[in-house]
XYZ file of C-alpha atoms in Angstrom:
705
model
C -12.792 -32.519 -71.324
C -13.134 -30.635 -74.610
C -10.970 -31.339 -77.650
C -9.530 -28.091 -78.895
C -7.329 -29.273 -81.774
C -5.130 -32.034 -83.100
C -1.536 -31.933 -84.215
C -0.422 -34.867 -86.427
C 1.478 -36.494 -83.537
C -0.407 -34.995 -80.570
C -4.052 -34.683 -79.569
C -4.471 -31.436 -77.586
C -7.274 -31.500 -75.036
C -7.987 -28.644 -72.631
C -9.886 -29.387 -69.430
C -12.192 -26.957 -67.637
C -9.395 -26.485 -65.070
C -6.962 -25.304 -67.725
C -4.913 -28.516 -67.888
C -3.698 -29.456 -71.352
C -3.733 -33.231 -71.911
C -1.313 -34.070 -74.723
C -1.913 -37.560 -76.112
C 0.870 -38.834 -78.348
C -0.531 -40.918 -81.188
C 1.563 -41.497 -84.299
C -1.019 -42.617 -86.852
C 1.559 -44.244 -89.136
C 3.254 -46.464 -86.551
C 2.238 -48.965 -83.885
C 4.355 -47.121 -81.301
C 5.358 -43.514 -80.690
C 9.033 -42.918 -81.482
C 11.430 -40.021 -81.904
C 11.211 -39.523 -85.666
C 10.931 -36.461 -87.893
C 7.187 -36.201 -87.271
C 7.666 -36.239 -83.513
C 10.472 -33.666 -83.611
C 8.457 -31.271 -85.774
C 5.168 -31.661 -83.914
C 6.781 -31.565 -80.470
C 8.392 -28.244 -81.361
C 5.053 -26.874 -82.607
C 3.236 -28.028 -79.457
C 5.879 -26.378 -77.271
C 5.510 -23.159 -79.262
C 1.795 -23.219 -78.552
C 2.221 -24.043 -74.863
C 4.595 -21.134 -74.438
C 2.264 -18.803 -76.353
C -0.806 -19.849 -74.323
C 0.950 -20.326 -70.985
C -1.180 -17.709 -69.210
C -4.303 -19.803 -69.868
C -2.665 -23.136 -69.020
C -2.509 -24.438 -65.438
C -0.583 -27.620 -66.226
C 0.282 -30.261 -68.804
C -0.326 -34.013 -68.799
C 1.640 -36.055 -71.319
C 0.227 -39.493 -72.157
C -0.151 -41.880 -75.078
C -2.844 -43.243 -77.349
C -0.809 -46.414 -77.915
C -0.464 -49.493 -75.726
C 2.984 -48.185 -74.771
C 3.810 -44.694 -73.569
C 6.762 -43.973 -75.843
C 9.247 -46.323 -77.508
C 12.183 -43.922 -77.708
C 14.410 -43.505 -80.724
C 13.405 -44.666 -84.183
C 16.352 -47.025 -84.601
C 15.993 -47.130 -88.374
C 17.440 -43.597 -88.397
C 20.707 -45.011 -87.060
C 21.000 -48.001 -89.391
C 24.285 -48.113 -91.247
C 25.791 -45.032 -89.630
C 29.573 -44.823 -89.406
C 32.137 -42.652 -87.600
C 31.584 -39.798 -90.066
C 28.024 -39.404 -88.694
C 29.047 -38.607 -85.095
C 28.571 -34.842 -85.434
C 25.214 -35.329 -87.173
C 23.908 -37.639 -84.440
C 25.180 -35.357 -81.661
C 23.402 -32.374 -83.243
C 20.170 -34.401 -83.484
C 20.410 -35.288 -79.794
C 21.175 -31.692 -78.808
C 18.075 -30.470 -80.657
C 15.856 -32.981 -78.883
C 17.322 -31.902 -75.554
C 16.448 -28.287 -76.283
C 12.812 -29.342 -76.691
C 12.838 -31.398 -73.466
C 14.368 -28.467 -71.631
C 11.609 -26.189 -72.910
C 9.044 -28.629 -71.515
C 10.484 -28.797 -68.004
C 11.099 -25.025 -67.792
C 7.657 -24.081 -69.092
C 6.758 -22.602 -65.725
C 3.780 -24.914 -65.383
C 3.562 -28.374 -63.757
C 4.090 -31.181 -66.284
C 3.108 -34.774 -65.475
C 3.907 -37.923 -67.436
C 0.952 -40.332 -67.279
C 2.584 -43.637 -68.174
C -0.170 -45.810 -69.604
C 2.349 -48.378 -70.872
C 6.038 -49.098 -71.197
C 8.443 -46.161 -71.003
C 11.900 -47.444 -71.868
C 14.972 -45.641 -73.131
C 14.002 -42.389 -74.834
C 10.452 -42.918 -73.638
C 11.552 -42.729 -70.035
C 13.860 -39.798 -70.809
C 10.789 -37.940 -72.045
C 9.106 -38.761 -68.726
C 12.198 -37.541 -66.838
C 11.691 -34.103 -68.369
C 8.325 -33.960 -66.581
C 8.001 -32.883 -62.950
C 6.010 -35.931 -61.849
C 5.564 -39.444 -63.181
C 2.514 -41.591 -62.492
C 2.284 -45.158 -63.841
C -0.420 -47.806 -64.028
C 0.037 -51.060 -62.123
C 0.669 -53.308 -65.116
C 3.709 -55.630 -64.900
C 4.184 -55.362 -68.678
C 4.432 -51.555 -68.521
C 8.183 -51.588 -67.910
C 10.178 -48.494 -67.032
C 13.896 -47.857 -67.322
C 16.967 -46.987 -69.325
C 18.151 -50.250 -70.965
C 20.476 -48.594 -73.502
C 23.596 -50.279 -72.094
C 22.238 -53.605 -73.339
C 22.160 -52.182 -76.871
C 25.745 -50.986 -76.734
C 24.801 -47.311 -76.317
C 23.895 -44.914 -73.511
C 20.846 -42.735 -72.787
C 21.271 -39.753 -75.108
C 18.292 -37.524 -74.304
C 19.324 -36.433 -70.815
C 18.958 -39.787 -69.067
C 22.421 -39.844 -67.491
C 22.333 -36.165 -66.580
C 18.941 -36.234 -64.885
C 19.309 -39.565 -63.042
C 22.643 -38.476 -61.558
C 21.032 -35.260 -60.310
C 18.062 -37.194 -58.936
C 19.873 -40.084 -57.242
C 23.592 -39.355 -57.164
C 26.363 -41.010 -59.143
C 26.481 -44.347 -57.348
C 22.782 -45.202 -57.443
C 22.351 -43.891 -60.977
C 25.250 -45.996 -62.221
C 24.848 -49.204 -60.265
C 21.063 -49.539 -60.125
C 19.872 -47.875 -63.320
C 22.391 -47.039 -66.043
C 25.003 -49.809 -66.088
C 22.677 -52.811 -65.588
C 20.047 -51.317 -67.913
C 17.351 -52.734 -65.661
C 13.744 -52.756 -66.851
C 11.548 -52.140 -63.800
C 7.897 -53.005 -63.273
C 5.858 -49.975 -62.134
C 6.022 -50.962 -58.458
C 9.756 -51.654 -58.707
C 10.212 -48.278 -60.384
C 8.266 -46.675 -57.539
C 10.571 -48.274 -54.982
C 13.670 -47.075 -56.842
C 12.250 -43.590 -57.379
C 11.879 -43.649 -61.149
C 8.136 -43.023 -60.857
C 6.339 -41.056 -58.153
C 2.952 -42.793 -58.020
C 1.312 -45.999 -59.212
C -2.451 -46.274 -59.793
C -4.501 -49.444 -60.117
C -6.335 -48.763 -63.385
C -5.535 -46.848 -66.602
C -8.524 -44.550 -66.199
C -7.076 -43.309 -62.900
C -3.940 -41.906 -64.559
C -5.335 -38.570 -65.721
C -7.209 -38.077 -62.448
C -4.037 -38.642 -60.405
C -1.998 -36.400 -62.701
C -4.556 -33.573 -62.490
C -4.697 -33.928 -58.704
C -0.922 -33.474 -58.448
C -1.006 -30.456 -60.780
C -3.639 -28.772 -58.635
C -1.478 -29.268 -55.526
C 1.796 -28.137 -57.163
C 1.161 -25.079 -59.338
C 4.807 -23.948 -59.560
C 7.156 -26.949 -59.412
C 10.812 -27.007 -60.417
C 13.079 -29.863 -61.285
C 15.592 -30.634 -58.512
C 18.478 -29.505 -60.727
C 16.797 -26.133 -61.329
C 16.426 -25.280 -57.661
C 18.797 -22.555 -56.401
C 21.960 -24.107 -54.987
C 21.080 -27.584 -56.280
C 23.730 -30.195 -55.541
C 24.214 -33.760 -56.682
C 23.068 -36.224 -53.988
C 26.094 -37.895 -52.439
C 28.442 -35.287 -53.835
C 30.110 -34.361 -57.118
C 33.609 -35.330 -58.293
C 36.221 -33.266 -56.506
C 34.388 -33.332 -53.188
C 36.133 -35.303 -50.417
C 33.127 -37.583 -49.845
C 33.246 -38.862 -53.440
C 36.964 -39.643 -53.543
C 36.557 -43.248 -52.417
C 33.642 -43.820 -54.787
C 35.577 -42.522 -57.797
C 38.541 -44.754 -57.030
C 36.248 -47.785 -56.694
C 34.086 -47.262 -59.794
C 36.599 -48.557 -62.383
C 37.183 -51.691 -60.295
C 33.443 -52.241 -59.924
C 33.012 -51.829 -63.667
C 35.787 -54.366 -64.261
C 34.036 -56.800 -61.939
C 30.691 -56.215 -63.673
C 32.130 -56.920 -67.126
C 34.438 -59.695 -65.792
C 37.372 -57.933 -67.401
C 35.798 -57.784 -70.861
C 35.887 -54.583 -72.856
C 32.452 -52.932 -72.758
C 32.472 -49.681 -74.693
C 28.960 -48.723 -73.582
C 29.663 -49.281 -69.882
C 32.934 -47.381 -70.116
C 31.232 -44.490 -71.921
C 28.408 -44.393 -69.348
C 30.933 -44.189 -66.521
C 32.860 -41.420 -68.297
C 29.660 -39.512 -69.113
C 28.444 -39.635 -65.531
C 31.737 -38.581 -63.950
C 32.491 -35.862 -66.506
C 28.907 -34.603 -66.456
C 28.796 -34.444 -62.662
C 31.739 -32.016 -62.664
C 29.973 -29.370 -64.743
C 26.676 -27.506 -65.012
C 23.510 -29.093 -66.395
C 23.795 -27.687 -69.927
C 27.419 -28.726 -70.356
C 26.648 -32.178 -68.976
C 23.961 -32.545 -71.649
C 26.502 -31.727 -74.365
C 28.979 -34.252 -72.941
C 26.272 -36.913 -72.954
C 25.396 -36.195 -76.598
C 29.004 -36.557 -77.724
C 29.552 -39.853 -75.933
C 26.203 -41.236 -77.107
C 26.792 -40.238 -80.725
C 30.200 -41.925 -80.751
C 28.632 -45.168 -79.514
C 25.708 -45.055 -81.949
C 28.135 -44.668 -84.860
C 30.353 -47.542 -83.681
C 30.299 -50.974 -85.375
C 29.554 -52.781 -82.097
C 26.437 -50.715 -81.408
C 25.234 -51.104 -85.003
C 25.683 -54.860 -84.711
C 23.816 -55.115 -81.412
C 20.926 -53.003 -82.709
C 20.755 -55.035 -85.935
C 20.603 -58.420 -84.197
C 18.248 -57.160 -81.469
C 15.758 -55.209 -83.583
C 16.183 -55.217 -87.352
C 16.834 -58.908 -87.960
C 14.024 -60.141 -85.655
C 11.715 -57.793 -87.570
C 12.986 -59.246 -90.851
C 12.336 -62.763 -89.530
C 8.764 -61.893 -88.506
C 8.015 -60.426 -91.927
C 9.342 -63.514 -93.686
C 7.388 -65.985 -91.543
C 4.845 -67.873 -93.630
C 1.387 -68.309 -92.144
C -1.818 -69.741 -93.649
C -4.068 -66.779 -94.403
C -7.161 -68.273 -92.771
C -5.451 -69.559 -89.598
C -6.682 -67.941 -86.404
C -4.143 -67.131 -83.650
C -3.491 -70.231 -81.552
C -3.609 -70.154 -77.752
C -3.162 -73.259 -75.629
C -5.332 -73.854 -72.571
C -4.143 -77.392 -71.741
C -0.585 -78.701 -72.118
C 1.040 -82.096 -71.640
C 4.782 -82.146 -70.857
C 6.640 -85.460 -71.285
C 9.765 -85.785 -69.147
C 10.927 -85.745 -65.547
C 14.221 -83.858 -65.901
C 14.967 -80.279 -64.867
C 14.282 -78.855 -68.331
C 10.875 -80.549 -68.497
C 10.136 -78.960 -65.116
C 11.180 -75.525 -66.415
C 8.965 -75.923 -69.496
C 5.999 -76.976 -67.350
C 6.608 -73.985 -65.096
C 6.716 -71.627 -68.087
C 3.393 -73.005 -69.338
C 1.657 -72.750 -65.975
C 2.961 -69.231 -65.330
C 1.001 -67.927 -68.339
C -2.179 -69.643 -67.165
C -1.977 -72.925 -69.085
C -3.190 -75.941 -67.098
C -0.291 -78.378 -67.388
C 0.032 -82.132 -66.945
C 3.433 -83.785 -66.530
C 4.035 -87.390 -67.478
C 7.032 -89.705 -67.747
C 7.924 -93.398 -67.845
C 8.208 -93.238 -64.060
C 4.972 -91.818 -62.622
C 6.625 -91.148 -59.269
C 9.275 -88.990 -60.925
C 6.608 -87.078 -62.871
C 4.566 -86.544 -59.724
C 7.641 -85.247 -57.890
C 8.340 -82.755 -60.694
C 4.720 -81.600 -60.646
C 4.900 -80.987 -56.900
C 8.128 -78.999 -57.309
C 6.632 -76.858 -60.072
C 3.462 -76.172 -58.063
C 5.562 -74.927 -55.141
C 7.322 -72.409 -57.404
C 4.280 -70.922 -59.134
C 2.989 -67.428 -58.551
C -0.644 -66.673 -57.755
C -3.055 -66.962 -60.666
C -1.020 -69.566 -62.546
C -2.416 -72.623 -64.305
C -2.884 -75.886 -62.462
C -0.131 -78.528 -62.542
C -0.615 -82.266 -62.019
C 0.941 -85.592 -63.069
C -0.507 -88.524 -64.956
C 0.518 -92.076 -65.869
C 2.098 -92.094 -69.325
C -0.226 -94.843 -70.567
C -3.361 -93.078 -69.362
C -2.981 -89.460 -70.461
C -6.249 -87.882 -71.512
C -6.834 -86.952 -75.156
C -8.029 -83.373 -74.550
C -4.882 -81.279 -74.654
C -3.958 -78.457 -77.019
C -0.207 -78.982 -77.089
C 2.254 -81.744 -76.160
C 5.872 -80.856 -75.358
C 8.292 -83.788 -75.266
C 11.500 -83.238 -73.288
C 12.910 -86.695 -72.624
C 16.691 -86.755 -72.243
C 17.192 -90.499 -72.659
C 18.448 -92.276 -75.771
C 16.527 -92.052 -79.037
C 14.745 -95.372 -78.522
C 13.389 -94.396 -75.102
C 12.430 -90.968 -76.377
C 10.329 -92.516 -79.151
C 8.740 -94.999 -76.758
C 7.570 -92.343 -74.300
C 6.402 -90.061 -77.095
C 4.367 -92.875 -78.674
C 2.777 -93.850 -75.332
C 1.791 -90.340 -74.357
C 0.408 -89.417 -77.786
C -1.490 -92.617 -78.563
C -4.880 -91.230 -77.499
C -4.570 -87.608 -78.610
C -7.484 -85.939 -80.335
C -6.944 -85.032 -83.972
C -5.148 -81.746 -84.640
C -3.163 -81.642 -81.402
C 0.117 -79.739 -81.737
C 3.118 -81.921 -80.813
C 6.465 -80.303 -79.984
C 9.780 -82.019 -79.311
C 12.512 -80.344 -77.293
C 15.097 -82.302 -79.256
C 18.489 -80.669 -79.610
C 19.870 -82.963 -82.308
C 17.556 -85.885 -83.227
C 15.811 -85.236 -86.573
C 12.155 -84.365 -86.090
C 11.147 -86.368 -89.164
C 12.355 -89.532 -87.405
C 10.547 -88.764 -84.143
C 7.385 -87.977 -86.112
C 7.146 -91.634 -87.180
C 5.737 -92.596 -83.767
C 2.970 -89.962 -83.448
C -0.536 -90.321 -84.916
C -0.307 -87.230 -87.155
C 3.309 -86.506 -88.221
C 2.231 -83.292 -89.934
C 1.361 -81.826 -86.511
C 4.868 -82.347 -85.128
C 7.377 -79.489 -84.840
C 10.750 -79.355 -83.155
C 10.838 -76.713 -80.412
C 14.247 -76.337 -78.815
C 14.027 -74.586 -75.436
C 17.188 -72.939 -74.159
C 17.970 -72.995 -70.458
C 17.260 -71.492 -68.079
C 13.848 -71.444 -69.739
C 12.511 -68.565 -67.661
C 15.371 -66.268 -68.732
C 15.979 -67.231 -72.368
C 13.718 -65.361 -74.776
C 14.385 -67.405 -77.916
C 13.015 -70.713 -79.215
C 14.453 -72.711 -82.110
C 11.556 -74.152 -84.111
C 12.453 -77.076 -86.381
C 10.364 -77.615 -89.514
C 10.687 -81.094 -90.974
C 9.615 -82.056 -94.490
C 6.455 -83.515 -92.906
C 5.511 -80.465 -90.797
C 2.413 -78.613 -92.010
C 2.373 -74.833 -92.344
C -0.490 -74.757 -89.842
C 1.464 -76.691 -87.211
C 4.501 -74.446 -87.638
C 2.389 -71.303 -87.279
C 0.714 -72.715 -84.160
C 4.121 -73.560 -82.675
C 5.280 -69.979 -83.199
C 2.043 -68.705 -81.638
C 2.591 -70.984 -78.653
C 6.104 -69.601 -78.228
C 4.648 -66.107 -78.243
C 2.141 -67.174 -75.597
C 5.131 -68.094 -73.414
C 6.658 -64.664 -74.062
C 9.295 -65.953 -76.487
C 10.157 -65.335 -80.118
C 11.076 -68.108 -82.527
C 13.535 -68.686 -85.311
C 12.723 -71.466 -87.774
C 15.495 -73.875 -88.738
C 15.724 -76.842 -91.081
C 15.494 -80.447 -89.927
C 19.144 -81.399 -90.405
C 21.283 -83.417 -87.976
C 22.261 -81.250 -85.016
C 19.992 -78.416 -86.109
C 21.628 -74.982 -85.898
C 22.203 -73.969 -82.295
C 23.449 -77.392 -81.221
C 26.095 -77.293 -83.941
C 27.258 -73.845 -82.778
C 27.234 -74.876 -79.122
C 29.077 -78.091 -79.950
C 31.835 -76.146 -81.736
C 32.268 -73.832 -78.735
C 32.594 -76.632 -76.199
C 34.692 -78.838 -78.456
C 37.233 -76.060 -79.032
C 37.415 -75.197 -75.329
C 37.929 -78.819 -74.289
C 40.501 -79.235 -77.057
C 42.375 -76.330 -75.485
C 42.136 -77.956 -72.052
C 43.250 -81.373 -73.314
C 46.149 -79.687 -75.109
C 47.496 -78.135 -71.925
C 45.865 -74.684 -71.877
C 45.136 -73.664 -68.273
C 41.421 -73.713 -67.469
C 41.422 -70.164 -66.001
C 42.852 -68.846 -69.289
C 40.107 -70.581 -71.294
C 37.357 -69.092 -69.147
C 39.014 -65.668 -69.087
C 39.395 -65.648 -72.876
C 35.684 -66.373 -73.311
C 34.713 -63.684 -70.828
C 36.971 -61.097 -72.435
C 35.537 -61.976 -75.841
C 32.069 -61.136 -74.524
C 30.525 -64.585 -74.084
C 27.743 -64.709 -71.515
C 29.274 -67.749 -69.852
C 32.636 -69.497 -70.090
C 32.661 -72.882 -71.864
C 33.673 -74.894 -68.802
C 30.964 -73.286 -66.676
C 28.495 -73.945 -69.498
C 29.515 -77.600 -69.687
C 28.886 -77.908 -65.956
C 25.495 -76.224 -66.278
C 24.314 -78.523 -69.084
C 25.676 -81.622 -67.251
C 28.209 -84.024 -68.674
C 25.663 -86.774 -69.359
C 23.545 -84.476 -71.550
C 26.610 -83.218 -73.409
C 27.896 -86.753 -73.950
C 24.501 -87.763 -75.374
C 24.402 -84.764 -77.720
C 27.988 -85.398 -78.786
C 27.142 -89.031 -79.478
C 24.155 -88.036 -81.615
C 26.290 -85.534 -83.534
C 29.041 -88.054 -84.250
C 26.483 -90.709 -85.253
C 24.990 -88.381 -87.840
C 28.343 -87.252 -89.196
C 29.972 -90.707 -89.022
C 33.011 -89.282 -87.269
C 35.071 -90.694 -84.438
C 34.328 -89.574 -80.849
C 35.327 -85.964 -80.247
C 37.408 -84.474 -77.487
C 34.101 -83.745 -75.741
C 33.449 -87.483 -75.315
C 36.960 -88.329 -74.182
C 37.328 -85.357 -71.798
C 33.931 -85.749 -70.159
C 34.460 -89.490 -69.989
C 37.667 -88.954 -68.030
C 36.042 -86.406 -65.735
C 33.325 -88.904 -64.902
C 35.238 -92.197 -64.783
C 38.511 -91.054 -63.211
C 37.427 -88.140 -61.031
C 33.704 -88.810 -60.441
C 32.764 -85.332 -61.576
C 29.542 -84.976 -63.574
C 28.714 -81.269 -63.660
C 26.757 -78.792 -61.635
C 23.801 -81.081 -60.959
C 26.177 -83.551 -59.297
C 27.846 -80.803 -57.265
C 31.248 -81.416 -58.914
C 32.404 -80.569 -62.422
C 35.079 -78.338 -63.889
C 34.047 -76.041 -61.029
C 33.459 -76.690 -57.351
C 30.011 -75.923 -55.892
C 28.511 -75.120 -52.542
C 24.727 -75.024 -52.316
C 24.542 -74.922 -56.128
C 26.804 -71.847 -56.355
C 30.150 -71.920 -58.163
C 33.031 -71.365 -55.767
C 35.898 -71.656 -58.243
C 37.549 -73.949 -60.750
C 38.492 -77.401 -59.484
C 42.072 -77.250 -58.246
C 42.806 -80.679 -59.709
C 42.328 -79.623 -63.341
C 45.960 -78.643 -63.868
C 47.248 -82.033 -62.746
C 44.466 -83.975 -64.472
C 45.138 -82.403 -67.881
C 48.793 -81.506 -67.559
C 48.206 -77.809 -68.120
C 51.306 -75.646 -68.033
C 52.115 -72.619 -65.955
C 52.794 -70.439 -68.986
C 49.957 -67.951 -69.570
C 48.774 -68.258 -73.182
C 48.012 -65.332 -75.483
C 44.343 -64.572 -74.711
C 43.492 -62.986 -78.113
C 44.568 -66.236 -79.791
C 42.239 -68.233 -77.524
C 39.413 -65.776 -78.150
C 39.834 -66.089 -81.900
C 39.822 -69.860 -81.710
C 36.452 -69.848 -79.946
C 34.876 -67.173 -82.149
C 36.203 -68.462 -85.483
C 35.320 -72.068 -84.709
C 31.692 -71.154 -84.056
C 31.526 -68.850 -87.075
C 32.770 -71.690 -89.301
C 30.080 -73.998 -87.898
C 27.435 -71.337 -88.580
C 28.648 -70.783 -92.137
C 28.524 -74.529 -92.786
C 25.006 -74.746 -91.343
C 23.907 -71.816 -93.486
C 25.322 -73.466 -96.608
C 23.390 -76.661 -95.805
C 20.228 -74.576 -95.292
C 19.933 -75.601 -91.663
C 19.513 -71.857 -91.160
C 17.267 -70.500 -93.899
C 18.488 -66.890 -93.644
C 21.442 -64.901 -92.363
C 19.084 -63.086 -89.995
C 17.948 -66.316 -88.326
C 21.538 -67.546 -88.041
C 22.694 -64.333 -86.379
C 19.724 -64.058 -84.001
C 19.964 -67.727 -82.988
C 23.707 -67.548 -82.350
C 23.405 -64.510 -80.070
C 20.156 -65.191 -78.227
C 20.177 -68.983 -78.315
C 23.820 -69.866 -77.769
C 25.276 -66.697 -76.245
C 27.667 -65.709 -79.057
C 28.983 -62.227 -78.125
C 26.343 -59.625 -78.976
C 28.892 -56.988 -80.079
C 29.564 -59.149 -83.149
C 25.934 -59.063 -84.291
C 26.019 -62.844 -84.718
C 28.251 -65.538 -86.159
C 27.783 -64.644 -89.817
C 28.244 -60.929 -89.279
C 31.404 -61.664 -87.285
C 32.884 -63.434 -90.311
C 31.822 -60.697 -92.730
C 33.220 -57.939 -90.511
C 36.470 -59.634 -89.570
C 39.563 -57.488 -90.081
C 39.925 -57.491 -93.862
C 36.324 -58.585 -94.382
C 35.467 -62.118 -95.480
C 38.854 -62.547 -97.233
C 40.532 -61.607 -93.942
C 38.401 -64.166 -92.114
C 39.359 -66.908 -94.576
C 43.019 -65.982 -94.237
C 42.737 -66.176 -90.444
C 41.083 -69.603 -90.735
C 44.046 -70.788 -92.766
C 46.527 -69.597 -90.156
C 44.546 -71.252 -87.353
C 44.359 -74.482 -89.364
C 48.146 -74.505 -89.743
C 48.600 -73.969 -86.006
C 45.760 -76.018 -84.534
C 44.356 -78.474 -87.048
C 42.027 -79.090 -89.965
C 38.890 -78.184 -88.030
C 39.731 -74.548 -88.932
C 40.166 -75.231 -92.660
C 37.592 -73.077 -94.482
C 35.330 -74.928 -96.938
C 35.919 -74.428 -100.640
C 32.652 -72.526 -101.029
C 33.774 -69.982 -98.433
C 37.145 -69.545 -100.140
C 35.290 -68.949 -103.406
C 33.020 -66.337 -101.796
C 36.025 -64.575 -100.298
C 37.656 -64.520 -103.735
C 34.584 -62.820 -105.191
C 34.846 -60.191 -102.428
C 38.456 -59.505 -103.450
C 37.497 -59.173 -107.112
C 34.734 -56.686 -106.299
C 37.120 -54.791 -104.038
């Protein structure tokens, strides 16, 4: 292969067979994105390909980065409003012109996916005639835009519908926003070939080019039709009548602007020719990008995590920490999930507990669930744990005294410098640190469940935690594939306070006569990932009662409605949550079958259907108030950490951008939020009364206005 020339964004290499290998490599960024440099250089490269087409036998598009292409440069969309819709649509239309030039070049074009191709990165690959990927489970492929509150805007909806038909494109790719591994993508049809090693990519791509000198995209073939039929054809009538109902079921009745726009884009685009469908897609995508909900989701998903990473303090001379040996203390389901997470990334893991038999049983269960190549898992007696471990993770769900006892026993023989983490959800880390040999090496590390699905960790820095220990804890979280937010060591921490407010308000509704189905429906319509009663079942009543007790101990308040309601459920009705097979919901083989029919009689709920928006506001405002209070007490050190933790740790609706942003963006801004708090306090009690500091802040907003 001989290098002919280099464009700023593209390396142009011409092989002896006349194949141009274009390697995308943005020198100023860690990933290739659609920015001004890409747009300008892509246009110039296409000009050259068209000018030299007679000497070119094919094109291979690949990347010099660890990922193939990261899609849009989201910073270009920060702060956009409705007045930017036309501007964004024009930007998308221009990009589509370039992609169309690539696929109609008259020469075979192959995307050699050396890494992840998500969103706009995969749309770039879709404009190629063939897609070959490397067998790397981290090299994900797909169109996940729906999870960001937008839709694919560079031809993704138009091309997938013409490749797979409306139903498959919608239900398997666009609406769920699934990220596929290369082999999963091959099975779905998103890639055409998977090779074992990266150095086989170019060889496979060149082989396909040699065998297909004059390919066309399916939609450019004469008489091309949409698989399964287009709207207006008799065979699609049933599908089109079912799609809105299926969307309603997918969103559980909640408003989902992105899903609704994707459905509209697909159906409208399938009625018209390819070019018009592209224009329709641009208009719908631009409207979503300029919407507040999309801006909020993008901010809390990308910009604020980046802000958190930049602000993280790390000793300059500290090398990256990677654990090889871990000790997990606890025999409950969460301890098992933590042990599983450690072993899955190759860490040899020992499980210990006060009851060796229980620890051994957990170890056996974890071993049975592990995939090939995982770390080893065994159990040990708590008084005879070896000293040579890199990290200890305590996850004992007993009372504080028992937690300290087990932690002291397991850590008594540790070698100096061992990182000690506590999966405490409320107990101050500074108090737990009293029983370990080196308190400066102890960090709170709150795991959210299910551990294998939750991507966030809440790290708790006490006044005794060293900067080195905190940095190592964050590194360890990264080793498990999770990002961390750092919170202060105050009673209840941050996420537990927000979770507590959610459950307390829901159970207050129930105890006050609000029908349970209305409570769950209100939460679902507001955009919560899980209704509060289902969440209470999942966490188990005993765990919630313990957390509630710890919270009330620290705040010196009387028992909350959580304690009284769960106490009744247990004592009177023998219902303890999902683990016991009976809670607010009924269960069969660990699957929810519906709310318990006895709830109405047990809590005297009425038949009158309450106003759902009022219930939604009660849940949202109550949590936002708890977050604002925690921020004022410096439990959360920054707005960014508070917003990220509320969405990704507790499940606060992502369209809000987080608890603090919800308050700031309430109708009327912060003054409107304070006014709404006052109205809710009059109707439902002092728990909604805004603190004086918040009233003062709102007053300053009014003065500036």
